[in-house]
Amino acid sequence: MRVRLLGLLGITSVLLAGCGIRSTEVPTDFGAAPTRVGCSLSGSDEVEARAGGEFAVQVYLVCTSQLVTVDRTVTLDRGQGTDRVVVAQQLLEQLAKRPPADERQAGYSTDVRSGTRVTGPRQGDPADALRLNTPPDDLSPYALAQIVCTFANSRVTAEDGGHVVLGGPGDDPLRDYECSDAVKARPGLIPAPAETVG
C-alpha cells in the first residue's frame, strides 16, 4: 500500500513539473482578462443631424476596464448643433446618465457624476477652451478619460487632431488633453496625456 502511494505521488509530481508553466517573481501584465462581454465600437464620430432637432452622438462608457463608444441621441434647438458649449453639455449629460438595463447587463458603466457642467472660455483663455465645474484633477481617472475621449471624438467640441483644452472653475490651469489609444485601452491606469496651456 505504501509503495503504491509513493508511486502515485511520484507520478503526480512528474505531471505537475511538466505542465510547462514556471513560477516567476517578476510581475507580469498581459492585459485585461478574457471576457464574454461583446464591447464593440460603433459608427459615426460627429454630431449627425436627424429629424425634429435630434442629433446622433457618441459617448465613451467603461466596459471591461476599457473605453468603448456607444450611440446616443440628443435634442438641440436650431443652430445649436455647432455651438461647442451646448454640444459639450449635452455630451456630459449623456455621460452622467445611468446606462440602460441592457448595457448594464453587458457590463457598461460610467464614472461621470450627474451635475457635471461645462462652460466656455473665461477672459484670457484660448477660444477653444472648455471649463468644467470640477477641476479635472479632482475627477476619477475613468471619468476624466471618458470626458476627454468623448469631447475629442466630437468634431464640434475638439480641436483639429482630436485634442481638447480643459480646465476647472476659477483660476484652475488649462491643459491640452489627448485621447490616446493607450488611454482608451487602460483608462484607470494611464492618465490622458496633457500639456499645460498658457
mmCIF file of C-alpha atoms in Angstrom:
data_model
loop_
_atom_site.group_PDB
_atom_site.id
_atom_site.type_symbol
_atom_site.label_atom_id
_atom_site.label_comp_id
_atom_site.label_asym_id
_atom_site.label_seq_id
_atom_site.Cartn_x
_atom_site.Cartn_y
_atom_site.Cartn_z
ATOM 1 C CA MET A 1 0.000 0.000 0.000
ATOM 2 C CA ARG A 2 2.809 2.347 0.949
ATOM 3 C CA VAL A 3 4.633 1.515 -2.283
ATOM 4 C CA ARG A 4 1.523 2.327 -4.333
ATOM 5 C CA LEU A 5 1.056 5.633 -2.525
ATOM 6 C CA LEU A 6 4.679 6.599 -3.145
ATOM 7 C CA GLY A 7 4.275 5.603 -6.788
ATOM 8 C CA LEU A 8 1.184 7.788 -7.201
ATOM 9 C CA LEU A 9 2.931 10.722 -5.553
ATOM 10 C CA GLY A 10 5.867 10.290 -7.897
ATOM 11 C CA ILE A 11 3.661 10.241 -10.999
ATOM 12 C CA THR A 12 1.723 13.314 -9.757
ATOM 13 C CA SER A 13 4.904 15.280 -9.166
ATOM 14 C CA VAL A 14 6.185 14.409 -12.670
ATOM 15 C CA LEU A 15 2.896 15.556 -14.238
ATOM 16 C CA LEU A 16 2.875 18.817 -12.302
ATOM 17 C CA ALA A 17 6.506 19.520 -13.104
ATOM 18 C CA GLY A 18 5.824 19.020 -16.799
ATOM 19 C CA CYS A 19 2.929 21.489 -17.089
ATOM 20 C CA GLY A 20 5.209 23.993 -18.819
ATOM 21 C CA ILE A 21 4.468 26.991 -16.588
ATOM 22 C CA ARG A 22 7.291 28.149 -14.393
ATOM 23 C CA SER A 23 6.752 30.360 -11.387
ATOM 24 C CA THR A 24 8.251 33.832 -11.576
ATOM 25 C CA GLU A 25 8.836 36.683 -9.170
ATOM 26 C CA VAL A 26 8.677 39.235 -11.995
ATOM 27 C CA PRO A 27 5.268 40.955 -12.204
ATOM 28 C CA THR A 28 3.584 40.115 -15.484
ATOM 29 C CA ASP A 29 0.830 42.022 -17.227
ATOM 30 C CA PHE A 30 -0.956 40.525 -20.192
ATOM 31 C CA GLY A 31 -3.857 42.986 -20.276
ATOM 32 C CA ALA A 32 -7.433 42.529 -19.184
ATOM 33 C CA ALA A 33 -8.756 39.063 -18.537
ATOM 34 C CA PRO A 34 -10.780 37.483 -21.355
ATOM 35 C CA THR A 35 -14.467 38.253 -21.178
ATOM 36 C CA ARG A 36 -17.671 37.097 -22.784
ATOM 37 C CA VAL A 37 -18.994 40.669 -22.957
ATOM 38 C CA GLY A 38 -19.099 41.931 -26.550
ATOM 39 C CA CYS A 39 -17.884 45.522 -26.189
ATOM 40 C CA SER A 40 -17.850 46.650 -29.791
ATOM 41 C CA LEU A 41 -17.148 50.033 -31.306
ATOM 42 C CA SER A 42 -19.935 51.830 -33.136
ATOM 43 C CA GLY A 43 -20.112 54.126 -36.154
ATOM 44 C CA SER A 44 -20.009 57.911 -36.609
ATOM 45 C CA ASP A 45 -17.707 60.315 -34.772
ATOM 46 C CA GLU A 46 -19.621 63.549 -35.250
ATOM 47 C CA VAL A 47 -22.909 65.193 -34.350
ATOM 48 C CA GLU A 48 -25.218 63.959 -37.086
ATOM 49 C CA ALA A 49 -28.489 65.783 -37.708
ATOM 50 C CA ARG A 50 -31.731 63.836 -37.633
ATOM 51 C CA ALA A 51 -35.336 64.908 -37.977
ATOM 52 C CA GLY A 52 -37.049 67.100 -35.372
ATOM 53 C CA GLY A 53 -33.939 68.618 -33.815
ATOM 54 C CA GLU A 54 -32.500 65.232 -32.830
ATOM 55 C CA PHE A 55 -28.808 64.549 -33.301
ATOM 56 C CA ALA A 56 -26.894 61.263 -33.185
ATOM 57 C CA VAL A 57 -23.789 61.488 -30.982
ATOM 58 C CA GLN A 58 -21.327 59.088 -29.402
ATOM 59 C CA VAL A 59 -20.035 58.948 -25.843
ATOM 60 C CA TYR A 60 -17.400 56.749 -24.221
ATOM 61 C CA LEU A 61 -18.533 54.382 -21.473
ATOM 62 C CA VAL A 62 -16.431 51.951 -19.457
ATOM 63 C CA CYS A 63 -16.699 48.267 -20.395
ATOM 64 C CA THR A 64 -14.287 45.563 -19.200
ATOM 65 C CA SER A 65 -11.949 48.319 -17.921
ATOM 66 C CA GLN A 66 -11.734 49.909 -21.390
ATOM 67 C CA LEU A 67 -13.406 52.898 -23.031
ATOM 68 C CA VAL A 68 -15.953 51.948 -25.667
ATOM 69 C CA THR A 69 -18.205 54.226 -27.728
ATOM 70 C CA VAL A 70 -21.974 53.935 -27.566
ATOM 71 C CA ASP A 71 -24.539 55.770 -29.655
ATOM 72 C CA ARG A 72 -26.864 58.319 -28.078
ATOM 73 C CA THR A 73 -29.452 60.807 -29.335
ATOM 74 C CA VAL A 74 -29.650 64.402 -28.075
ATOM 75 C CA THR A 75 -32.189 67.116 -28.849
ATOM 76 C CA LEU A 76 -30.849 70.539 -29.827
ATOM 77 C CA ASP A 77 -32.564 73.710 -30.906
ATOM 78 C CA ARG A 78 -31.945 75.075 -34.372
ATOM 79 C CA GLY A 79 -28.354 76.270 -34.741
ATOM 80 C CA GLN A 80 -27.144 74.621 -31.535
ATOM 81 C CA GLY A 81 -25.568 71.711 -33.379
ATOM 82 C CA THR A 82 -22.471 73.836 -33.988
ATOM 83 C CA ASP A 83 -22.339 75.504 -30.534
ATOM 84 C CA ARG A 84 -19.352 73.911 -28.762
ATOM 85 C CA VAL A 85 -20.546 74.596 -25.205
ATOM 86 C CA VAL A 86 -24.110 73.420 -25.812
ATOM 87 C CA VAL A 87 -22.935 70.233 -27.518
ATOM 88 C CA ALA A 88 -20.324 69.631 -24.783
ATOM 89 C CA GLN A 89 -23.005 69.949 -22.090
ATOM 90 C CA GLN A 90 -25.281 67.535 -23.920
ATOM 91 C CA LEU A 91 -22.412 65.053 -24.163
ATOM 92 C CA LEU A 92 -21.703 65.429 -20.435
ATOM 93 C CA GLU A 93 -25.342 64.794 -19.593
ATOM 94 C CA GLN A 94 -25.290 61.626 -21.675
ATOM 95 C CA LEU A 95 -22.111 60.503 -19.920
ATOM 96 C CA ALA A 96 -23.646 61.098 -16.493
ATOM 97 C CA LYS A 97 -26.813 59.114 -17.229
ATOM 98 C CA ARG A 98 -27.003 55.590 -15.874
ATOM 99 C CA PRO A 99 -26.674 53.227 -18.852
ATOM 100 C CA PRO A 100 -29.914 51.428 -19.775
ATOM 101 C CA ALA A 101 -30.544 47.921 -18.423
ATOM 102 C CA ASP A 102 -29.280 46.071 -21.500
ATOM 103 C CA GLU A 103 -25.974 47.978 -21.453
ATOM 104 C CA ARG A 104 -25.553 47.463 -17.698
ATOM 105 C CA GLN A 105 -26.170 43.753 -18.169
ATOM 106 C CA ALA A 106 -23.474 43.719 -20.857
ATOM 107 C CA GLY A 107 -21.013 45.352 -18.444
ATOM 108 C CA TYR A 108 -21.204 49.040 -19.426
ATOM 109 C CA SER A 109 -20.875 51.709 -16.730
ATOM 110 C CA THR A 110 -19.952 55.365 -16.311
ATOM 111 C CA ASP A 111 -17.804 57.174 -13.774
ATOM 112 C CA VAL A 112 -19.039 60.679 -14.686
ATOM 113 C CA ARG A 113 -21.216 62.137 -11.937
ATOM 114 C CA SER A 114 -24.528 63.845 -12.545
ATOM 115 C CA GLY A 115 -24.336 67.606 -12.154
ATOM 116 C CA THR A 116 -21.070 67.877 -14.094
ATOM 117 C CA ARG A 117 -21.302 71.038 -16.137
ATOM 118 C CA VAL A 118 -19.207 72.825 -18.738
ATOM 119 C CA THR A 119 -18.813 76.452 -19.793
ATOM 120 C CA GLY A 120 -16.842 78.205 -22.495
ATOM 121 C CA PRO A 121 -13.552 80.088 -22.126
ATOM 122 C CA ARG A 122 -13.026 82.768 -19.482
ATOM 123 C CA GLN A 123 -11.431 86.088 -20.334
ATOM 124 C CA GLY A 124 -7.840 85.402 -21.332
ATOM 125 C CA ASP A 125 -8.469 81.734 -22.182
ATOM 126 C CA PRO A 126 -7.909 80.375 -25.693
ATOM 127 C CA ALA A 127 -11.090 80.441 -27.771
ATOM 128 C CA ASP A 128 -11.268 76.636 -27.893
ATOM 129 C CA ALA A 129 -11.083 76.158 -24.112
ATOM 130 C CA LEU A 130 -13.827 74.416 -22.152
ATOM 131 C CA ARG A 131 -14.112 74.720 -18.365
ATOM 132 C CA LEU A 132 -15.751 72.109 -16.132
ATOM 133 C CA ASN A 133 -17.385 72.952 -12.814
ATOM 134 C CA THR A 134 -14.973 70.443 -11.208
ATOM 135 C CA PRO A 135 -11.183 70.634 -11.674
ATOM 136 C CA PRO A 136 -10.105 67.793 -13.976
ATOM 137 C CA ASP A 137 -7.552 66.689 -11.335
ATOM 138 C CA ASP A 138 -10.449 66.050 -8.919
ATOM 139 C CA LEU A 139 -12.187 63.642 -11.314
ATOM 140 C CA SER A 140 -11.557 59.905 -11.182
ATOM 141 C CA PRO A 141 -9.167 58.652 -13.907
ATOM 142 C CA TYR A 142 -12.088 56.882 -15.609
ATOM 143 C CA ALA A 143 -14.334 59.977 -15.552
ATOM 144 C CA LEU A 144 -11.597 62.239 -16.925
ATOM 145 C CA ALA A 145 -10.766 59.739 -19.671
ATOM 146 C CA GLN A 146 -14.458 59.406 -20.587
ATOM 147 C CA ILE A 147 -14.872 63.191 -20.844
ATOM 148 C CA VAL A 148 -11.612 63.774 -22.746
ATOM 149 C CA CYS A 149 -12.260 60.978 -25.242
ATOM 150 C CA THR A 150 -15.925 61.887 -25.724
ATOM 151 C CA PHE A 151 -15.055 65.529 -26.410
ATOM 152 C CA ALA A 152 -12.069 64.545 -28.594
ATOM 153 C CA ASN A 153 -14.320 62.230 -30.616
ATOM 154 C CA SER A 154 -16.710 65.075 -31.474
ATOM 155 C CA ARG A 155 -15.827 67.386 -34.323
ATOM 156 C CA VAL A 156 -17.827 70.134 -32.636
ATOM 157 C CA THR A 157 -16.017 70.113 -29.258
ATOM 158 C CA ALA A 158 -12.485 69.009 -30.301
ATOM 159 C CA GLU A 159 -9.607 70.879 -31.847
ATOM 160 C CA ASP A 160 -8.102 69.612 -35.075
ATOM 161 C CA GLY A 161 -6.317 66.372 -34.318
ATOM 162 C CA GLY A 162 -8.654 65.290 -31.538
ATOM 163 C CA HIS A 163 -7.204 67.399 -28.727
ATOM 164 C CA VAL A 164 -9.334 69.076 -26.061
ATOM 165 C CA VAL A 165 -8.381 72.087 -23.924
ATOM 166 C CA LEU A 166 -9.963 71.613 -20.499
ATOM 167 C CA GLY A 167 -9.794 73.349 -17.151
ATOM 168 C CA GLY A 168 -11.802 73.677 -13.995
ATOM 169 C CA PRO A 169 -13.561 76.674 -12.464
ATOM 170 C CA GLY A 170 -11.859 79.918 -11.467
ATOM 171 C CA ASP A 171 -8.108 80.046 -11.987
ATOM 172 C CA ASP A 172 -7.712 76.298 -12.477
ATOM 173 C CA PRO A 173 -4.993 75.832 -15.124
ATOM 174 C CA LEU A 174 -5.963 74.802 -18.628
ATOM 175 C CA ARG A 175 -4.470 71.669 -20.133
ATOM 176 C CA ASP A 176 -4.438 70.312 -23.658
ATOM 177 C CA TYR A 177 -5.632 66.693 -23.352
ATOM 178 C CA GLU A 178 -5.274 63.944 -25.926
ATOM 179 C CA CYS A 179 -7.342 60.763 -26.167
ATOM 180 C CA SER A 180 -4.673 58.191 -26.998
ATOM 181 C CA ASP A 181 -5.206 54.515 -27.815
ATOM 182 C CA ALA A 182 -3.429 53.651 -24.556
ATOM 183 C CA VAL A 183 -5.910 55.748 -22.564
ATOM 184 C CA LYS A 184 -8.852 54.044 -24.271
ATOM 185 C CA ALA A 185 -7.380 50.615 -23.541
ATOM 186 C CA ARG A 186 -6.469 51.299 -19.883
ATOM 187 C CA PRO A 187 -8.223 54.461 -18.656
ATOM 188 C CA GLY A 188 -7.841 53.565 -14.985
ATOM 189 C CA LEU A 189 -4.069 53.190 -15.190
ATOM 190 C CA ILE A 190 -2.844 55.530 -17.917
ATOM 191 C CA PRO A 191 -3.750 59.218 -17.488
ATOM 192 C CA ALA A 192 -4.830 61.181 -20.543
ATOM 193 C CA PRO A 193 -1.702 62.918 -21.926
ATOM 194 C CA ALA A 194 -1.924 66.628 -21.177
ATOM 195 C CA GLU A 195 0.180 69.755 -21.584
ATOM 196 C CA THR A 196 -0.428 72.953 -19.635
ATOM 197 C CA VAL A 197 -1.758 75.765 -21.811
ATOM 198 C CA GLY A 198 -0.692 79.377 -21.273
#
